[in-house]
Structure formats: structure tokens, C-alpha cells
mmCIF file of C-alpha atoms in Angstrom:
data_model
loop_
_atom_site.group_PDB
_atom_site.id
_atom_site.type_symbol
_atom_site.label_atom_id
_atom_site.label_comp_id
_atom_site.label_asym_id
_atom_site.label_seq_id
_atom_site.Cartn_x
_atom_site.Cartn_y
_atom_site.Cartn_z
ATOM 1 C CA MET A 1 -0.003 0.016 -0.063
ATOM 2 C CA LEU A 2 1.250 3.411 -0.694
ATOM 3 C CA ALA A 3 0.402 5.151 2.750
ATOM 4 C CA LEU A 4 0.645 3.499 5.990
ATOM 5 C CA VAL A 5 -2.510 4.438 7.417
ATOM 6 C CA LEU A 6 -7.560 6.645 6.309
ATOM 7 C CA SER A 7 -7.243 10.186 6.757
ATOM 8 C CA LEU A 8 -10.593 11.674 7.117
ATOM 9 C CA ALA A 9 -11.152 15.366 7.318
ATOM 10 C CA LEU A 10 -14.202 14.962 9.311
ATOM 11 C CA SER A 11 -12.576 14.135 12.637
ATOM 12 C CA PRO A 12 -8.968 14.472 14.023
ATOM 13 C CA ASN A 13 -9.410 11.000 15.497
ATOM 14 C CA PHE A 14 -9.153 9.461 11.973
ATOM 15 C CA ALA A 15 -5.905 8.516 10.864
ATOM 16 C CA PRO A 16 -5.140 6.847 7.540
ATOM 17 C CA CYS A 17 -6.065 3.127 7.713
ATOM 18 C CA ALA A 18 -5.475 2.293 4.035
ATOM 19 C CA PRO A 19 -3.088 3.256 1.274
ATOM 20 C CA GLN A 20 -2.864 6.355 -0.522
ATOM 21 C CA GLU A 21 -3.921 5.212 -4.046
ATOM 22 C CA PRO A 22 -2.232 6.390 -7.457
ATOM 23 C CA ALA A 23 -3.532 9.192 -9.691
ATOM 24 C CA PRO A 24 -6.673 8.192 -11.787
ATOM 25 C CA GLN A 25 -5.858 6.427 -15.092
ATOM 26 C CA LYS A 26 -6.730 3.525 -17.305
ATOM 27 C CA TRP A 27 -5.804 0.117 -16.131
ATOM 28 C CA GLU A 28 -5.881 -3.435 -17.300
ATOM 29 C CA HIS A 29 -5.848 -6.381 -14.732
ATOM 30 C CA GLN A 30 -5.246 -10.082 -15.183
ATOM 31 C CA LEU A 31 -5.929 -12.424 -12.222
ATOM 32 C CA VAL A 32 -3.895 -15.768 -11.757
ATOM 33 C CA LEU A 33 -5.674 -17.878 -9.365
ATOM 34 C CA HIS A 34 -3.982 -21.113 -7.913
ATOM 35 C CA GLU A 35 -6.279 -23.512 -6.175
ATOM 36 C CA SER A 36 -5.973 -26.917 -7.494
ATOM 37 C CA PHE A 37 -3.007 -29.302 -7.969
ATOM 38 C CA GLU A 38 -2.910 -28.657 -11.548
ATOM 39 C CA ASP A 39 -2.779 -24.865 -10.788
ATOM 40 C CA PHE A 40 0.079 -25.057 -8.442
ATOM 41 C CA TYR A 41 2.302 -27.568 -10.144
ATOM 42 C CA ALA A 42 1.450 -26.662 -13.837
ATOM 43 C CA GLY A 43 1.577 -30.399 -14.755
ATOM 44 C CA GLY A 44 4.968 -30.759 -13.438
ATOM 45 C CA MET A 45 4.347 -32.841 -10.237
ATOM 46 C CA SER A 46 5.209 -36.345 -10.101
ATOM 47 C CA ALA A 47 2.585 -39.037 -9.347
ATOM 48 C CA ALA A 48 4.736 -39.922 -6.266
ATOM 49 C CA TYR A 49 4.594 -36.435 -4.763
ATOM 50 C CA ARG A 50 1.017 -36.173 -5.500
ATOM 51 C CA ALA A 51 0.260 -39.275 -3.792
ATOM 52 C CA GLU A 52 2.030 -38.076 -0.636
ATOM 53 C CA LEU A 53 0.078 -34.990 -0.340
ATOM 54 C CA ASP A 54 -3.145 -34.654 1.761
ATOM 55 C CA ALA A 55 -6.135 -34.318 -0.511
ATOM 56 C CA VAL A 56 -7.363 -31.422 1.471
ATOM 57 C CA ALA A 57 -4.631 -29.023 0.269
ATOM 58 C CA PRO A 58 -2.737 -28.907 -2.860
ATOM 59 C CA VAL A 59 0.571 -27.749 -1.215
ATOM 60 C CA ARG A 60 1.354 -29.277 2.235
ATOM 61 C CA LEU A 61 4.665 -28.143 3.714
ATOM 62 C CA THR A 62 6.668 -29.582 6.628
ATOM 63 C CA ALA A 63 7.831 -27.582 9.466
ATOM 64 C CA GLY A 64 9.809 -29.376 12.116
ATOM 65 C CA HIS A 65 12.459 -32.259 12.391
ATOM 66 C CA ARG A 66 13.340 -35.240 14.327
ATOM 67 C CA PRO A 67 15.702 -34.145 17.213
ATOM 68 C CA GLY A 68 19.247 -35.542 16.818
ATOM 69 C CA SER A 69 18.713 -36.995 13.391
ATOM 70 C CA GLY A 70 19.242 -34.196 11.130
ATOM 71 C CA GLU A 71 16.884 -36.000 8.799
ATOM 72 C CA GLN A 72 14.577 -34.222 6.371
ATOM 73 C CA LEU A 73 10.932 -34.839 6.781
ATOM 74 C CA ASP A 74 8.690 -35.606 3.907
ATOM 75 C CA GLY A 75 7.405 -32.471 2.245
ATOM 76 C CA ILE A 76 7.854 -30.221 -0.939
ATOM 77 C CA TRP A 77 11.557 -29.316 -1.153
ATOM 78 C CA ASP A 78 12.315 -29.101 2.580
ATOM 79 C CA ALA A 79 15.659 -27.654 3.321
ATOM 80 C CA GLY A 80 18.040 -29.901 5.253
ATOM 81 C CA HIS A 81 19.457 -28.540 8.488
ATOM 82 C CA PRO A 82 22.106 -29.722 10.953
ATOM 83 C CA ALA A 83 20.924 -32.118 13.838
ATOM 84 C CA ASN A 84 21.154 -29.326 16.417
ATOM 85 C CA SER A 85 19.141 -26.823 14.166
ATOM 86 C CA GLU A 86 16.467 -24.871 15.787
ATOM 87 C CA TRP A 87 14.524 -24.530 12.623
ATOM 88 C CA LEU A 88 13.332 -26.627 9.792
ATOM 89 C CA ASP A 89 11.756 -24.737 6.811
ATOM 90 C CA GLY A 90 9.956 -26.163 3.901
ATOM 91 C CA PHE A 91 9.231 -24.005 0.784
ATOM 92 C CA PHE A 92 7.259 -24.074 -2.379
ATOM 93 C CA GLU A 93 8.253 -22.377 -5.573
ATOM 94 C CA SER A 94 5.618 -21.829 -8.262
ATOM 95 C CA ALA A 95 6.383 -22.339 -11.817
ATOM 96 C CA GLU A 96 7.266 -19.437 -13.992
ATOM 97 C CA ILE A 97 4.125 -17.365 -14.750
ATOM 98 C CA LEU A 98 3.849 -15.400 -17.944
ATOM 99 C CA VAL A 99 1.793 -12.326 -18.168
ATOM 100 C CA PRO A 100 1.008 -11.367 -21.817
ATOM 101 C CA GLY A 101 1.282 -7.726 -22.217
ATOM 102 C CA GLY A 102 3.348 -7.425 -19.160
ATOM 103 C CA PHE A 103 2.724 -5.872 -15.714
ATOM 104 C CA ASP A 104 3.507 -2.713 -13.629
ATOM 105 C CA GLU A 105 2.163 -3.905 -10.160
ATOM 106 C CA VAL A 106 1.211 -7.325 -8.634
ATOM 107 C CA LEU A 107 -1.120 -7.708 -5.798
ATOM 108 C CA ALA A 108 -0.529 -11.062 -4.040
ATOM 109 C CA SER A 109 -2.902 -12.916 -1.645
ATOM 110 C CA TRP A 110 -3.132 -16.332 -0.094
ATOM 111 C CA ASN A 111 -5.290 -18.546 2.109
ATOM 112 C CA ALA A 112 -3.060 -20.933 4.267
ATOM 113 C CA ASN A 113 -3.655 -23.070 7.241
ATOM 114 C CA VAL A 114 -0.760 -22.107 9.652
ATOM 115 C CA PRO A 115 -0.815 -24.134 12.944
ATOM 116 C CA ALA A 116 0.120 -22.453 16.288
ATOM 117 C CA GLY A 117 3.891 -22.004 16.589
ATOM 118 C CA CYS A 118 4.432 -21.871 13.014
ATOM 119 C CA GLY A 119 5.024 -19.198 10.399
ATOM 120 C CA MET A 120 5.097 -18.651 6.843
ATOM 121 C CA SER A 121 6.203 -16.085 4.343
ATOM 122 C CA PHE A 122 5.480 -15.045 0.799
ATOM 123 C CA GLU A 123 7.907 -13.670 -1.690
ATOM 124 C CA LEU A 124 7.779 -12.794 -5.354
ATOM 125 C CA ARG A 125 10.538 -12.360 -7.935
ATOM 126 C CA VAL A 126 10.109 -10.753 -11.558
ATOM 127 C CA ARG A 127 11.991 -10.380 -14.824
ATOM 128 C CA VAL A 128 11.372 -8.624 -18.126
ATOM 129 C CA ASP A 129 11.518 -11.846 -20.116
ATOM 130 C CA GLY A 130 13.109 -15.299 -20.288
ATOM 131 C CA LYS A 131 16.552 -13.972 -21.429
ATOM 132 C CA VAL A 132 17.375 -11.838 -18.324
ATOM 133 C CA PRO A 133 18.321 -12.886 -14.762
ATOM 134 C CA TRP A 134 15.515 -12.967 -12.115
ATOM 135 C CA SER A 135 15.233 -10.186 -9.616
ATOM 136 C CA PRO A 136 16.106 -11.144 -5.866
ATOM 137 C CA TRP A 137 13.244 -12.755 -4.093
ATOM 138 C CA MET A 138 11.264 -9.889 -2.575
ATOM 139 C CA TYR A 139 9.328 -10.194 0.708
ATOM 140 C CA VAL A 140 5.664 -9.441 0.644
ATOM 141 C CA GLY A 141 4.407 -10.650 3.879
ATOM 142 C CA GLU A 142 4.002 -13.277 6.425
ATOM 143 C CA TRP A 143 1.371 -15.016 8.776
ATOM 144 C CA GLY A 144 2.079 -16.633 12.173
ATOM 145 C CA ASN A 145 5.372 -16.549 13.829
ATOM 146 C CA PRO A 146 8.057 -14.408 12.151
ATOM 147 C CA VAL A 147 10.235 -16.081 9.744
ATOM 148 C CA PRO A 148 13.936 -15.366 10.953
ATOM 149 C CA PRO A 149 16.383 -14.203 8.505
ATOM 150 C CA SER A 150 18.411 -17.441 8.907
ATOM 151 C CA VAL A 151 15.880 -19.289 6.917
ATOM 152 C CA TYR A 152 16.330 -17.212 3.832
ATOM 153 C CA LEU A 153 18.169 -19.506 1.684
ATOM 154 C CA ARG A 154 20.865 -18.547 -1.001
ATOM 155 C CA ARG A 155 19.728 -20.729 -4.027
ATOM 156 C CA ASP A 156 22.211 -19.162 -6.271
ATOM 157 C CA ASP A 157 25.123 -20.806 -4.488
ATOM 158 C CA PRO A 158 27.079 -23.108 -6.806
ATOM 159 C CA GLY A 159 27.012 -25.791 -4.095
ATOM 160 C CA GLY A 160 23.239 -25.628 -3.826
ATOM 161 C CA PRO A 161 20.841 -24.011 -1.578
ATOM 162 C CA ARG A 162 22.278 -22.926 1.871
ATOM 163 C CA ALA A 163 21.171 -20.854 4.720
ATOM 164 C CA ASP A 164 22.276 -17.213 4.569
ATOM 165 C CA ASN A 165 22.317 -15.708 8.221
ATOM 166 C CA SER A 166 23.294 -12.272 7.165
ATOM 167 C CA ALA A 167 20.820 -11.206 4.486
ATOM 168 C CA PRO A 168 17.550 -9.529 5.715
ATOM 169 C CA PRO A 169 14.485 -9.876 3.446
ATOM 170 C CA VAL A 170 14.635 -7.808 0.309
ATOM 171 C CA VAL A 171 11.917 -5.304 -0.297
ATOM 172 C CA GLN A 172 13.648 -3.173 -2.854
ATOM 173 C CA CYS A 173 15.965 -3.833 -5.877
ATOM 174 C CA ASP A 174 16.511 -2.538 -9.420
ATOM 175 C CA ALA A 175 13.378 -4.316 -10.615
ATOM 176 C CA GLY A 176 11.137 -2.647 -8.208
ATOM 177 C CA ARG A 177 9.819 -2.398 -4.665
ATOM 178 C CA ILE A 178 7.250 -3.987 -2.390
ATOM 179 C CA ASP A 179 5.202 -1.219 -1.115
ATOM 180 C CA VAL A 180 4.056 -2.430 2.064
ATOM 181 C CA ASP A 181 2.024 -5.453 0.580
ATOM 182 C CA PHE A 182 2.271 -5.328 -3.215
ATOM 183 C CA PHE A 183 4.875 -5.064 -5.787
ATOM 184 C CA VAL A 184 5.459 -1.794 -7.866
ATOM 185 C CA GLY A 185 7.722 -2.287 -10.870
ATOM 186 C CA ALA A 186 10.548 0.083 -11.847
ATOM 187 C CA GLN A 187 9.763 -1.029 -15.399
ATOM 188 C CA ARG A 188 7.399 -3.286 -17.093
ATOM 189 C CA HIS A 189 7.938 -7.065 -16.438
ATOM 190 C CA LYS A 190 6.359 -10.188 -18.209
ATOM 191 C CA ARG A 191 7.395 -12.960 -15.935
ATOM 192 C CA LEU A 192 6.851 -13.602 -12.170
ATOM 193 C CA GLN A 193 7.290 -16.367 -9.697
ATOM 194 C CA TYR A 194 6.297 -16.755 -6.152
ATOM 195 C CA ARG A 195 7.654 -18.656 -3.117
ATOM 196 C CA VAL A 196 6.259 -19.682 0.151
ATOM 197 C CA ARG A 197 8.455 -20.479 3.115
ATOM 198 C CA VAL A 198 7.325 -22.175 6.495
ATOM 199 C CA THR A 199 9.066 -22.447 9.913
ATOM 200 C CA ASN A 200 8.225 -23.994 13.196
ATOM 201 C CA ALA A 201 9.309 -22.730 16.618
ATOM 202 C CA THR A 202 8.971 -26.190 18.142
ATOM 203 C CA PRO A 203 10.950 -28.319 15.618
ATOM 204 C CA ALA A 204 10.893 -31.479 17.573
ATOM 205 C CA GLU A 205 7.222 -31.867 16.561
ATOM 206 C CA ALA A 206 6.655 -31.854 12.946
ATOM 207 C CA LYS A 207 3.730 -29.665 11.603
ATOM 208 C CA PHE A 208 2.129 -29.095 8.331
ATOM 209 C CA ILE A 209 1.337 -25.843 6.698
ATOM 210 C CA GLU A 210 -1.575 -26.215 4.113
ATOM 211 C CA LEU A 211 -1.477 -23.639 1.189
ATOM 212 C CA LYS A 212 -5.189 -23.719 -0.162
ATOM 213 C CA ARG A 213 -4.980 -20.850 -2.706
ATOM 214 C CA VAL A 214 -2.628 -18.129 -4.032
ATOM 215 C CA ALA A 215 -3.915 -15.148 -6.183
ATOM 216 C CA LEU A 216 -1.844 -12.744 -7.994
ATOM 217 C CA CYS A 217 -3.403 -9.861 -9.774
ATOM 218 C CA ALA A 218 -0.991 -8.514 -12.391
ATOM 219 C CA SER A 219 -1.950 -4.865 -13.447
ATOM 220 C CA ARG A 220 -0.605 -2.469 -16.104
ATOM 221 C CA ARG A 221 -1.262 1.088 -16.974
ATOM 222 C CA VAL A 222 -2.473 1.815 -20.585
ATOM 223 C CA ASP A 223 -2.779 4.849 -22.672
ATOM 224 C CA GLY A 224 -6.106 6.601 -22.683
ATOM 225 C CA ALA A 225 -8.806 7.915 -20.242
ATOM 226 C CA PRO A 226 -10.483 5.337 -17.906
ATOM 227 C CA GLU A 227 -13.693 3.828 -19.495
ATOM 228 C CA PRO A 228 -15.701 2.444 -16.620
ATOM 229 C CA GLY A 229 -19.245 2.613 -18.321
ATOM 230 C CA GLN A 230 -22.273 2.820 -16.052
ATOM 231 C CA PRO A 231 -24.100 0.371 -13.773
ATOM 232 C CA ASP A 232 -27.384 -0.251 -15.228
ATOM 233 C CA LYS A 233 -29.089 -2.756 -13.064
ATOM 234 C CA ALA A 234 -30.681 -2.267 -9.600
ATOM 235 C CA LEU A 235 -29.493 -5.213 -7.200
ATOM 236 C CA ALA A 236 -28.524 -4.996 -3.482
ATOM 237 C CA LEU A 237 -26.810 -7.467 -1.152
ATOM 238 C CA ALA A 238 -28.035 -7.525 2.531
ATOM 239 C CA VAL A 239 -24.619 -6.896 4.155
ATOM 240 C CA PRO A 240 -24.941 -5.796 7.794
ATOM 241 C CA PHE A 241 -23.550 -2.429 8.692
ATOM 242 C CA ARG A 242 -20.800 -1.714 11.235
ATOM 243 C CA SER A 243 -19.060 1.607 12.272
ATOM 244 C CA GLN A 244 -15.407 1.871 12.996
ATOM 245 C CA GLN A 245 -16.197 4.843 15.316
ATOM 246 C CA THR A 246 -17.838 2.633 17.912
ATOM 247 C CA GLU A 247 -14.509 0.983 18.725
ATOM 248 C CA LYS A 248 -11.540 2.132 21.089
ATOM 249 C CA PRO A 249 -10.914 5.844 20.316
ATOM 250 C CA GLU A 250 -7.147 5.105 20.020
ATOM 251 C CA ILE A 251 -7.703 2.916 17.081
ATOM 252 C CA ALA A 252 -11.152 3.931 15.573
ATOM 253 C CA GLY A 253 -9.571 6.030 12.951
ATOM 254 C CA ARG A 254 -7.411 3.341 11.647
ATOM 255 C CA ILE A 255 -9.587 0.275 11.274
ATOM 256 C CA CYS A 256 -11.717 1.061 8.341
ATOM 257 C CA SER A 257 -10.249 -2.194 6.667
ATOM 258 C CA PRO A 258 -10.991 -4.941 9.514
ATOM 259 C CA THR A 259 -14.533 -3.140 10.064
ATOM 260 C CA SER A 260 -15.365 -3.603 6.514
ATOM 261 C CA LEU A 261 -13.865 -6.996 6.515
ATOM 262 C CA ALA A 262 -15.934 -7.852 9.665
ATOM 263 C CA MET A 263 -19.190 -6.751 7.794
ATOM 264 C CA VAL A 264 -18.546 -9.140 4.997
ATOM 265 C CA LEU A 265 -17.715 -11.898 7.481
ATOM 266 C CA ALA A 266 -21.069 -11.476 9.103
ATOM 267 C CA PHE A 267 -22.674 -11.624 5.714
ATOM 268 C CA ARG A 268 -20.979 -14.814 5.292
ATOM 269 C CA GLY A 269 -22.400 -16.301 8.513
ATOM 270 C CA VAL A 270 -19.211 -15.532 10.649
ATOM 271 C CA GLU A 271 -19.977 -13.059 13.482
ATOM 272 C CA ARG A 272 -16.974 -11.871 15.141
ATOM 273 C CA PRO A 273 -16.321 -8.630 17.156
ATOM 274 C CA THR A 274 -14.613 -5.882 15.068
ATOM 275 C CA LEU A 275 -11.744 -5.636 17.536
ATOM 276 C CA GLU A 276 -10.996 -9.276 17.171
ATOM 277 C CA VAL A 277 -10.890 -8.948 13.335
ATOM 278 C CA ALA A 278 -8.641 -5.933 13.655
ATOM 279 C CA GLN A 279 -6.262 -7.682 16.049
ATOM 280 C CA ARG A 280 -6.028 -10.771 13.674
ATOM 281 C CA ALA A 281 -5.384 -8.519 10.549
ATOM 282 C CA PHE A 282 -2.949 -6.080 12.321
ATOM 283 C CA ASP A 283 0.396 -5.658 10.505
ATOM 284 C CA ALA A 284 3.066 -5.254 13.315
ATOM 285 C CA ARG A 285 5.866 -4.640 10.794
ATOM 286 C CA HIS A 286 4.230 -1.433 9.503
ATOM 287 C CA ASP A 287 1.939 -0.600 12.439
ATOM 288 C CA ILE A 288 -1.297 -0.705 10.299
ATOM 289 C CA TYR A 289 -4.662 -2.339 10.168
ATOM 290 C CA GLY A 290 -5.140 -1.946 6.412
ATOM 291 C CA ASN A 291 -2.582 -4.474 5.102
ATOM 292 C CA TRP A 292 -4.624 -5.957 2.118
ATOM 293 C CA THR A 293 -2.837 -9.369 2.094
ATOM 294 C CA ARG A 294 -3.242 -9.702 5.902
ATOM 295 C CA ASN A 295 -6.939 -8.928 5.832
ATOM 296 C CA VAL A 296 -7.601 -11.569 3.275
ATOM 297 C CA GLN A 297 -5.616 -14.191 5.290
ATOM 298 C CA ALA A 298 -7.442 -12.962 8.490
ATOM 299 C CA ALA A 299 -10.738 -13.662 6.716
ATOM 300 C CA TRP A 300 -9.459 -17.108 5.766
ATOM 301 C CA SER A 301 -8.416 -17.679 9.352
ATOM 302 C CA PHE A 302 -12.108 -17.102 10.321
ATOM 303 C CA GLY A 303 -13.190 -19.675 7.715
ATOM 304 C CA VAL A 304 -14.017 -17.492 4.822
ATOM 305 C CA PRO A 305 -11.928 -17.942 1.698
ATOM 306 C CA GLY A 306 -10.940 -14.965 -0.605
ATOM 307 C CA HIS A 307 -8.480 -13.216 -2.648
ATOM 308 C CA LEU A 308 -7.303 -9.652 -3.782
ATOM 309 C CA ALA A 309 -8.528 -8.667 -7.214
ATOM 310 C CA ARG A 310 -8.767 -5.350 -9.159
ATOM 311 C CA PHE A 311 -11.495 -4.037 -11.318
ATOM 312 C CA ALA A 312 -11.447 -1.611 -14.358
ATOM 313 C CA ASP A 313 -15.133 -1.194 -15.100
ATOM 314 C CA TRP A 314 -18.642 -1.545 -13.688
ATOM 315 C CA LYS A 315 -19.493 -4.530 -15.835
ATOM 316 C CA ALA A 316 -16.934 -6.737 -14.022
ATOM 317 C CA VAL A 317 -18.162 -5.323 -10.548
ATOM 318 C CA ALA A 318 -21.834 -6.093 -11.505
ATOM 319 C CA ALA A 319 -20.807 -9.681 -12.348
ATOM 320 C CA GLU A 320 -19.512 -10.037 -8.964
ATOM 321 C CA LEU A 321 -22.733 -8.713 -7.337
ATOM 322 C CA GLU A 322 -24.891 -10.982 -9.457
ATOM 323 C CA ARG A 323 -23.054 -13.863 -7.964
ATOM 324 C CA GLY A 324 -24.016 -12.718 -4.481
ATOM 325 C CA GLN A 325 -20.333 -11.299 -3.936
ATOM 326 C CA PRO A 326 -20.109 -8.031 -2.060
ATOM 327 C CA LEU A 327 -16.675 -6.273 -2.403
ATOM 328 C CA VAL A 328 -14.461 -4.480 0.141
ATOM 329 C CA ILE A 329 -12.996 -1.637 -1.939
ATOM 330 C CA SER A 330 -9.885 0.669 -1.406
ATOM 331 C CA ILE A 331 -10.355 4.296 -2.311
ATOM 332 C CA ALA A 332 -8.648 7.725 -2.273
ATOM 333 C CA ALA A 333 -10.536 10.936 -2.557
ATOM 334 C CA LYS A 334 -9.540 14.612 -2.867
ATOM 335 C CA ALA A 335 -11.746 17.257 -1.467
ATOM 336 C CA GLY A 336 -15.110 17.219 -3.149
ATOM 337 C CA GLU A 337 -14.442 14.080 -5.293
ATOM 338 C CA LEU A 338 -17.025 11.726 -3.399
ATOM 339 C CA ALA A 339 -20.194 13.575 -2.838
ATOM 340 C CA GLY A 340 -22.312 12.489 0.294
ATOM 341 C CA ALA A 341 -19.444 10.860 2.083
ATOM 342 C CA PRO A 342 -19.042 11.376 5.856
ATOM 343 C CA TYR A 343 -15.521 12.867 5.222
ATOM 344 C CA GLU A 344 -14.177 15.618 2.987
ATOM 345 C CA LYS A 345 -11.287 13.756 1.658
ATOM 346 C CA THR A 346 -9.197 10.567 2.362
ATOM 347 C CA ASP A 347 -5.836 9.492 1.451
ATOM 348 C CA GLY A 348 -6.807 5.802 1.844
ATOM 349 C CA HIS A 349 -10.094 4.136 3.041
ATOM 350 C CA LEU A 350 -12.005 0.951 2.733
ATOM 351 C CA LEU A 351 -15.709 0.276 2.486
ATOM 352 C CA VAL A 352 -18.229 -2.283 1.380
ATOM 353 C CA LEU A 353 -19.760 -2.172 -2.050
ATOM 354 C CA THR A 354 -23.082 -3.839 -1.796
ATOM 355 C CA GLY A 355 -25.017 -2.975 -4.980
ATOM 356 C CA PHE A 356 -26.550 -0.507 -7.350
ATOM 357 C CA ASP A 357 -29.792 1.480 -7.286
ATOM 358 C CA GLY A 358 -30.367 1.316 -11.035
ATOM 359 C CA LYS A 359 -30.200 5.133 -11.422
ATOM 360 C CA GLY A 360 -26.434 5.566 -11.561
ATOM 361 C CA GLY A 361 -25.811 5.105 -7.915
ATOM 362 C CA VAL A 362 -23.702 2.605 -6.134
ATOM 363 C CA LEU A 363 -24.797 1.281 -2.698
ATOM 364 C CA VAL A 364 -22.165 0.937 -0.047
ATOM 365 C CA ASN A 365 -21.696 0.529 3.686
ATOM 366 C CA ASP A 366 -19.059 3.085 4.679
ATOM 367 C CA PRO A 367 -17.647 2.332 8.106
ATOM 368 C CA ALA A 368 -16.518 5.895 8.650
ATOM 369 C CA ALA A 369 -20.189 6.829 9.567
ATOM 370 C CA SER A 370 -21.145 6.499 13.230
ATOM 371 C CA GLU A 371 -24.335 4.453 12.471
ATOM 372 C CA ALA A 372 -26.127 2.487 9.843
ATOM 373 C CA ALA A 373 -28.593 5.377 9.100
ATOM 374 C CA GLN A 374 -25.556 7.583 7.994
ATOM 375 C CA GLY A 375 -23.341 4.711 6.728
ATOM 376 C CA ARG A 376 -25.642 2.998 4.232
ATOM 377 C CA LEU A 377 -24.966 5.280 1.403
ATOM 378 C CA VAL A 378 -25.516 5.766 -2.375
ATOM 379 C CA TYR A 379 -22.451 7.250 -4.098
ATOM 380 C CA ARG A 380 -22.510 8.405 -7.675
ATOM 381 C CA ALA A 381 -21.063 5.846 -9.904
ATOM 382 C CA ASP A 382 -18.838 8.555 -11.622
ATOM 383 C CA ASP A 383 -17.475 9.682 -8.239
ATOM 384 C CA LEU A 384 -16.701 6.168 -7.306
ATOM 385 C CA ALA A 385 -15.088 5.365 -10.645
ATOM 386 C CA LYS A 386 -12.738 8.139 -10.047
ATOM 387 C CA VAL A 387 -11.786 7.425 -6.619
ATOM 388 C CA TRP A 388 -11.565 3.602 -6.918
ATOM 389 C CA LEU A 389 -11.685 2.241 -10.485
ATOM 390 C CA ALA A 390 -9.228 4.784 -11.853
ATOM 391 C CA ARG A 391 -6.859 4.393 -8.815
ATOM 392 C CA GLY A 392 -6.369 0.630 -9.387
ATOM 393 C CA GLY A 393 -9.821 -0.845 -8.376
ATOM 394 C CA THR A 394 -8.448 -2.763 -5.460
ATOM 395 C CA ALA A 395 -10.918 -5.093 -3.761
ATOM 396 C CA TYR A 396 -11.139 -7.984 -1.178
ATOM 397 C CA VAL A 397 -13.229 -10.710 -2.859
ATOM 398 C CA LEU A 398 -14.515 -12.827 0.268
ATOM 399 C CA ARG A 399 -16.251 -15.784 -1.072
ATOM 400 C CA ALA A 400 -18.958 -17.947 0.442
ATOM 401 C CA ARG A 401 -17.780 -20.667 2.706
ATOM 402 C CA PRO A 402 -17.513 -24.209 1.390
ATOM 403 C CA ALA A 403 -20.650 -25.363 3.118
ATOM 404 C CA GLU A 404 -22.821 -22.306 2.223
ATOM 405 C CA GLY A 405 -24.164 -21.168 -1.079
ATOM 406 C CA ALA A 406 -23.686 -17.648 -2.375
ATOM 407 C CA ALA A 407 -26.397 -15.392 -1.234
ATOM 408 C CA LYS A 408 -28.640 -13.952 -3.958
ATOM 409 C CA PRO A 409 -29.161 -10.241 -4.422
ATOM 410 C CA SER A 410 -32.357 -8.534 -4.152
ATOM 411 C CA ARG A 411 -33.555 -6.716 -7.300
#
């Protein structure tokens, strides 16, 4: 994200809780979603490896070792450690992913089951084409226990992978940088790859981290003015309203993201206090509650699957709503850009998009309002296109739980 915290002109208690978005422009987005064995392994996994994996998770990584043996446990590419090693880390590297047309930015998100005492990290690397070297692995984020620097392997060593105890995680290089939780390229790239690392603080007990899904939304800027179109259907999803202002004053202005997340969790049948959701999503590394990747993984930790996506027009948004899918959207608005909002401007804010009124208006639950009567709002589609779609169109897509069907919108 580009800023570290919602800046609402309405109240001095509101600090930024989401990123400052880029200036309006035209975008194209491509979503790469890995959920099945075939997605993750791109046809390259042996039958023996597949037979070893638990059917409930396409990727199952080992964290832990047998004390005194120094022996690797079964898993996908586990890294060997000395017998007295404190950590054993498994890792998974994706196949190389080609993005036709290239990309300027990448939003990554994941759903993973991470047992207590374990941790996982997620990294990306990129390159312009197949003829140039890869960038270094860049650290996007983590979940669970911190992944210590000692488990970052130097895979370019002629003698094979080895632990590098001196190198901290890379977040910036010549190819670009990780802006809190997503990649921003210094130039246009066409190829990317991701890596998941896992660790265990109690290595005498082997544990398994299950990677259920990974989503990569690759975006590029294109010439021309944005062409979002107009929503032409009336439909609404019954997402319950919550206000961030009812929480502790010291954090109320910073928790638009987990408050919006809690609304959609409740819509999906998972009622949790907003404060609990905020604590689960909190990014201690950057001291923010609006880390996009952590909010998506937090939803999964409550049993609700999802991913990050980006939208360029109202047609794509309508398709989600018609499937019973509300969206948590990330906006930035200058003074006067969003008529009817409970704030004059914001450098970064999240709210829930719940439908259309059929008259050129977009239905939202805006957590900046103190109660539902002021927070269930209708924003002009033209305004919201400017402060959301043209600034990247980032959204949390939180799906129905496996045992539940998608809710049907009213019309």
C-alpha cells in the first residue's frame, strides 16, 4: 500500500488506515488464481509427490524435524538443517508465470492453514523476459510466527541451497519494490514467480502448513482515459452495517479495513467482534490495520476464503454482485471528489460495495459513519469510478464458505 494508514477530514481521530492510491488512469488487470493441484504444479508434479500430499490441500509443507537425526521430513523441497538446528523450513516455488502484455504492479494474496507455533512468508520475483536474470526474491508478507532471517536460503550458490544468516528480507531492488504489501515495478515485466516459506518454533514436533490458494493480480497502466461505463441494473446484497467509530478511540480512525472485513464476514455467517478481526489483521511490521494481504488471510483464518482482485469497469463489478459477492474496496478521494461521504477527503479508506440503485448510484456500507442510518449510502458511480476504479480498483473478494451457497441479491 502506498500510505501507511484513512485520513478523514471529518474528525482529528481518524488517521489513514489504508493506502494512498495512485492518480486516476486507465488500467488492465489479469488475475492468476492457484487453487488446484494442476494450478500449483502446472503439470510438473510427479505422481509420487501427489500421492504423498493430503487431498485437502494442494500444497502441504513440513515444518519441524526429528531431534538429533538431522533427517529431512517429507514435504515439498524441505531444506536440510544440522541435527542441532532450531528451525526446519519447507518451501514451495511456483512455476514461472507469463503475463502477456506485461505488468507494472502485482497484488498477491493467499489462504493458508498455519498451525500454532508455525510461520509462513510469501515472496515474489520478476523479470522482463526469459533472457534476463530474475530479480532477487522480494518479501511481500507473512502469517503466524515471524520467519527469521536465517531461513532465507541462498539458492544461487554453486554448491546448492544454503542458509544465509546475514541477509535481511529484500523489499527493494533494481526491478522494483514491495510497497508495504504489493509489488510496484521500476519497469514493465512479463514474468513472475512466487515462493512460500514455512518455519516451526517447536521443531521437535513436525507440523504441516497447508496452502489452499494463491492469487496474483497483475496490473498494467495503458494509454487513454478510464472507460468504466455505467451500472445499469438495480440489485442489493444485505450486508450488515458496522461503524469503526464505535471501537476504541485510539484505533477507531485506523480500522476501516477490518471493520469492512467484519461486515462481510457477518454476511458470510461468521459473526466476530470488530476488535477481534482488527487484532487478527494487524500488521505489526508497518503498524497498520489496512494491510491488504493480511486482511484476506485474516478472513480465511475465520473460515471465509478469498483473494485480492482489481476491477477496471462496472461490468466486472456487476458480475460479482450478481453472483452474491460483495466487495471490500479501497479508495482515495481529494476534497469534493466523493459527494455525500461522511468525510471531506481521504488518502486511503476501505468500505463495502453492496449493490446498485439502477439510477447511476452505487450502494455502499461506509464504516466511517457512526451508525447505519448515516453509513448505508449511495455514491454516484462517476465519483466512485474516479476514487476507486481509476486508482487501481483494488478489492477484497471474500467468497461463500464451502458449506454455504452464495447469497442472492435482491432486485
